[in-house]
Coordinates of C-alpha atoms and ligand atoms in Angstrom, one line a residue:
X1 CA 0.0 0.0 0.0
X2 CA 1.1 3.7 -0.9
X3 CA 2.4 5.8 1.9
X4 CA -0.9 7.8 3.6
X5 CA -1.6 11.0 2.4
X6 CA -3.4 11.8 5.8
X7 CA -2.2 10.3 8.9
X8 CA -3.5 10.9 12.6
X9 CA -2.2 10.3 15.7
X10 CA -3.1 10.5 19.7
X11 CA -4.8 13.6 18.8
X12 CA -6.8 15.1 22.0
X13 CA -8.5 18.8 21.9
X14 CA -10.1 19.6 25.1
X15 CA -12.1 22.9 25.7
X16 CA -12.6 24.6 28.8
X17 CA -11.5 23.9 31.9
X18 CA -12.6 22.2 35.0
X19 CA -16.0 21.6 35.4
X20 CA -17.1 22.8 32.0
X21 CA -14.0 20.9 30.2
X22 CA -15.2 19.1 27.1
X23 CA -13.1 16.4 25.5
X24 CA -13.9 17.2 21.8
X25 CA -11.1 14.7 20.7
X26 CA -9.9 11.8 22.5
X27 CA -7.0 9.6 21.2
X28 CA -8.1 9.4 17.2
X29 CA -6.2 7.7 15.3
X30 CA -6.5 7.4 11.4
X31 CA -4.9 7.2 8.0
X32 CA -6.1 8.1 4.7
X33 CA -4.4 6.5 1.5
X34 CA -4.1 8.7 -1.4
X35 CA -7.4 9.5 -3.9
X36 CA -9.6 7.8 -0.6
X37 CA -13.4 9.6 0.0
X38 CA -13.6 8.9 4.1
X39 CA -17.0 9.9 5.4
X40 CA -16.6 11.3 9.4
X41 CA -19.8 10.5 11.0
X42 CA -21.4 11.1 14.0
X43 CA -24.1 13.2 15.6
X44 CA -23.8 17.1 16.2
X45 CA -21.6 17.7 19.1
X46 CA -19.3 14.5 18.6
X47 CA -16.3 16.5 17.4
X48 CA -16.4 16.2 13.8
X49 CA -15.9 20.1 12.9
X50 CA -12.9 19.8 15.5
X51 CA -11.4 16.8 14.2
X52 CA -11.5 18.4 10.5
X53 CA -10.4 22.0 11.6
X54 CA -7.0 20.4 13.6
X55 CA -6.2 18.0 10.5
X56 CA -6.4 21.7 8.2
X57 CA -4.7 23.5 11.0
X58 CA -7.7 25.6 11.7
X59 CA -7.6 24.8 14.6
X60 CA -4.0 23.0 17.0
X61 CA -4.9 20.0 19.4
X62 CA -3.6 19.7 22.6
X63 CA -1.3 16.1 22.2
X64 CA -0.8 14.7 18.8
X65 CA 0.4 14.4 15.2
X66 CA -1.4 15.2 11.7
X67 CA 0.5 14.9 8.9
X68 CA -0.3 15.5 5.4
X69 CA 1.4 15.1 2.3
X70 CA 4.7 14.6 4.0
X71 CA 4.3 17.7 6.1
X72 CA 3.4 17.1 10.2
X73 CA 0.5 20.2 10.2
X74 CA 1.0 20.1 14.1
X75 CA 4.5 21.0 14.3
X76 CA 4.0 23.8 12.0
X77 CA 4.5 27.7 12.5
X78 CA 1.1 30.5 11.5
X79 CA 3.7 31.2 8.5
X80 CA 3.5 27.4 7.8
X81 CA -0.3 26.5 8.4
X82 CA -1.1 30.1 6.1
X83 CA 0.9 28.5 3.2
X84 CA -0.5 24.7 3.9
X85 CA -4.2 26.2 3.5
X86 CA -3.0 27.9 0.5
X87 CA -1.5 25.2 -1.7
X88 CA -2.2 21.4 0.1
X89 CA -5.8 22.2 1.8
X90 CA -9.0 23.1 1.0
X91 CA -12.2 23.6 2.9
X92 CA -16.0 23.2 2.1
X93 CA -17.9 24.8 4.6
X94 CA -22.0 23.9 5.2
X95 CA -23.0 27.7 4.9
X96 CA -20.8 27.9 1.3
X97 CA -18.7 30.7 2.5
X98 CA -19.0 32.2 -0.5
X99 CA -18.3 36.5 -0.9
X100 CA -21.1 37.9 -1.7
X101 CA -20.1 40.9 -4.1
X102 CA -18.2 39.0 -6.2
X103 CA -19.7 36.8 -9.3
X104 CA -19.4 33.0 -9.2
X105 CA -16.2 32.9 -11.2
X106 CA -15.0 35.8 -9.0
X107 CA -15.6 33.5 -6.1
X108 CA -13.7 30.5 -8.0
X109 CA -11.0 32.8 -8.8
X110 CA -10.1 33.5 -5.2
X111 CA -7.3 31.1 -4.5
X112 CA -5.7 32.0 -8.3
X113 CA -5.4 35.6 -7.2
X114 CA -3.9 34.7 -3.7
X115 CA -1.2 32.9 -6.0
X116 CA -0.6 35.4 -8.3
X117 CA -1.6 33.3 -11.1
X118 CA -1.8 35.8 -14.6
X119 CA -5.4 36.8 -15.5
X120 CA -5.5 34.8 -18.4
X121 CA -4.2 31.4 -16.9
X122 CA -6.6 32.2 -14.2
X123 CA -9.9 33.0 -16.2
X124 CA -9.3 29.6 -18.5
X125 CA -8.9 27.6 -15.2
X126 CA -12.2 29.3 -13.4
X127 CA -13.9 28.5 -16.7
X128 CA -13.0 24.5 -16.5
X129 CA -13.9 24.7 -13.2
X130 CA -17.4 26.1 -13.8
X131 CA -17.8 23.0 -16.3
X132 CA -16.8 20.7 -14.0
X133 CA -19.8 21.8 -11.6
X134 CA -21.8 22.6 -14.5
X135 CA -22.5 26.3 -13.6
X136 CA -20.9 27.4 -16.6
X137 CA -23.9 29.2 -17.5
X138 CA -23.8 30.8 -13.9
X139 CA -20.4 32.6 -13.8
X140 CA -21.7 36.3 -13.6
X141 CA -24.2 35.4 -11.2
X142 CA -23.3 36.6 -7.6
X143 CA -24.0 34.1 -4.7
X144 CA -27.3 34.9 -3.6
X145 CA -28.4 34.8 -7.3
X146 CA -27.8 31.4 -7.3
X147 CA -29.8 28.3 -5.2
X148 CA -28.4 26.8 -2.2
X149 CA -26.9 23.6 -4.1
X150 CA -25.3 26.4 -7.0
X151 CA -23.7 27.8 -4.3
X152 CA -22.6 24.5 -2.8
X153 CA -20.9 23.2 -6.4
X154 CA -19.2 27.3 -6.5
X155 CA -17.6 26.8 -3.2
X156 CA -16.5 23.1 -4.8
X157 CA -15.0 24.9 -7.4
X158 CA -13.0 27.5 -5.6
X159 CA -12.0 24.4 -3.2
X160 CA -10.1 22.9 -6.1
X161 CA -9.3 25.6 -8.0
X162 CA -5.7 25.7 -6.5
X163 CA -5.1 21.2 -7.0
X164 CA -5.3 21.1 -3.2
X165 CA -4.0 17.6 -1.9
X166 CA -6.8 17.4 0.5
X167 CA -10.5 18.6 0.2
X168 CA -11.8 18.8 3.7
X169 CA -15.6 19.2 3.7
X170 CA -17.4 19.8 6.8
X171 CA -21.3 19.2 6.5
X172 CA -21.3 20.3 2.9
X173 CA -24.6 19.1 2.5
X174 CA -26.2 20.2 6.0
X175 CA -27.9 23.2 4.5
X176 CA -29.4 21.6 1.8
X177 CA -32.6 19.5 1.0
X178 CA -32.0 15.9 0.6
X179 CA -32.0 15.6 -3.2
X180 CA -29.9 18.4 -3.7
X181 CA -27.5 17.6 -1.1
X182 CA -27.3 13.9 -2.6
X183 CA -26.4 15.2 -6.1
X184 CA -23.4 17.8 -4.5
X185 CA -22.1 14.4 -2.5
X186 CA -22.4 12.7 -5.8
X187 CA -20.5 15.8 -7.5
X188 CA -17.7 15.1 -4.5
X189 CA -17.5 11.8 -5.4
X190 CA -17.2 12.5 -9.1
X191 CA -14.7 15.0 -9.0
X192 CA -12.6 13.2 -6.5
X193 CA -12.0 10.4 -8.8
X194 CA -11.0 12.8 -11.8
X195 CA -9.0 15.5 -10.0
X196 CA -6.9 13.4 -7.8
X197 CA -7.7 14.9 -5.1
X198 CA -7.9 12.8 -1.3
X199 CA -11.6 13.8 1.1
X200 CA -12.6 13.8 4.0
X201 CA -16.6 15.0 4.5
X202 CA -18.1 15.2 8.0
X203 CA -21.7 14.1 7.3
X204 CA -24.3 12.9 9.6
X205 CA -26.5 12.1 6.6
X206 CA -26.6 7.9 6.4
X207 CA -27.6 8.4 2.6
X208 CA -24.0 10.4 1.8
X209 CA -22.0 7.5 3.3
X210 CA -22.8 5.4 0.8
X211 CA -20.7 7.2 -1.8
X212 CA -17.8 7.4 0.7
X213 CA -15.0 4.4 0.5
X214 CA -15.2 4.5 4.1
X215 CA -16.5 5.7 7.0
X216 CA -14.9 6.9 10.2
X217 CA -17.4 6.9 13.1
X218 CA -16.4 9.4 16.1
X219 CA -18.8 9.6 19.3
X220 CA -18.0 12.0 21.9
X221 CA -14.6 12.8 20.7
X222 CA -13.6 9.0 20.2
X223 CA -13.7 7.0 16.8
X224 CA -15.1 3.8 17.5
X225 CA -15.7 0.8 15.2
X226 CA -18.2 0.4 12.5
Ligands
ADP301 P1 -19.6 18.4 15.6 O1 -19.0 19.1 14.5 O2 -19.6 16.9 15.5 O3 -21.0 18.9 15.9 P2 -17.8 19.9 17.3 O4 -16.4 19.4 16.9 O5 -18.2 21.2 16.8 O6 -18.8 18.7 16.9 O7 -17.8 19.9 18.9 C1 -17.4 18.9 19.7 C2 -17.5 19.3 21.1 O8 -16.7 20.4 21.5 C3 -18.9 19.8 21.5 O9 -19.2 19.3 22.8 C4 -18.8 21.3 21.4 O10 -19.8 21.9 22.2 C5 -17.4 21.5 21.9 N1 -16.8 22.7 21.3 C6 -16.5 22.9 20.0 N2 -15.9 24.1 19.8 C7 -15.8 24.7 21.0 C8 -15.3 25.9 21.5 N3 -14.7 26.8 20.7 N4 -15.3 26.1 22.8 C9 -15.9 25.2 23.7 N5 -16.4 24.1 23.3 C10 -16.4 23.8 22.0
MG302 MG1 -19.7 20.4 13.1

């Protein structure tokens, strides 16, 4: 087996303090080989969002190792985690995220800008993009011109717009009706396979693990067996 693109170890977060103290991670423990779709599952409050936002260096744990693509995330500097969110990882938020003044290709052009790719490399690659999600008809079309699953496939499209390595997606579906949210996994799945690129997707929607290769389960901060 290749090397794992994602690999986690003894990774604890606790918030708070004393009485109030929550163990949002206890001891997880994962790896994720290279072009995998893992589904994180659990109900809300089981420390899903945490265990994403440490493995993007959002967020730093309190004991423990991420590492991805060769580089351990937790022994990294700001200067370091501001460079591995530009170029390795990419998020997919359940509210989109998406600016609102700026036009869907605007949006999708967001990570080209931030590395100072020229206009014209940029505007071809936001227009493949757009045809990958099929919102090619869309670009001019600012966010809140768009339905809730448009905006979902934009925010897709800016994720990859810069070849991350990992495409961490944290309830991308959440806001949306069932449907709809099953055709943006299916879009996930899709585009996984024919960009390269390695997911993890928090989901507590039993219908989207069944596009994922795998499932991690986490309950009260601990992944547990399937
Ligand atoms: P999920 O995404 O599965 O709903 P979270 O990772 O958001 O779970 O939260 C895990 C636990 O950590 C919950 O008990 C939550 O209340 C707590 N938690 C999350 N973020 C914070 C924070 N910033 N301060 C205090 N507690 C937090
Ligand atoms: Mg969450």
């Amino acid at each position: 087996m290749s090397a794992p693109l994602v690999s986690v170890r003894g990774l604890r977060r606790t918030y708070g303090r004393g009485r109030t103290r929550v163990h949002a991670l206890r001891d997880a423990e994962f790896d994720v080989a290279p072009g995998e779709l893992v589904a994180v599952v659990g109900r809300s409050g089981s420390g899903k969002t945490t265990l994403l936002n440490v493995v993007g260096g959002l967020d730093r744990p309190d004991d423990g190792t991420v590492t991805v693509a060769g580089t351990e995330v937790t022994g990294l500097d700001d200067d370091g985690l501001a460079r591995l969110r530009r170029d390795v990882v990419a998020y997919v938020f359940q509210t989109f995220g998406l600016i609102p003044v700026l036009s869907a290709a605007e949006n999708v052009g967001v990570p080209l800008r931030l590395r100072g790719l020229p206009t014209a490399e940029r505007e071809r690659r936001v227009a493949l993009l757009l045809r990958l999600v099929g919102l090619e008809e869309h670009a001019g079309q600012r966010p809140a011109e768009l339905s809730g699953g448009q905006q979902q496939r934009v925010a897709i499209a800016r994720a990859l717009a810069g070849s991350p390595r990992l495409l961490l997606a944290d309830e991308p579906t959440g806001q949306l009706d069932s449907e709809t949210g099953l055709a943006v996994m299916a879009l996930l799945r899709a585009l996984v396979e024919s960009e390269g690129v390695t997911a993890i997707v928090a989901t507590h929607d039993p219908v989207l693990i069944a596009l994922a290769d795998r499932a991690l389960h986490i309950e009260d901060g601990r992944l547990v067996g399937p």
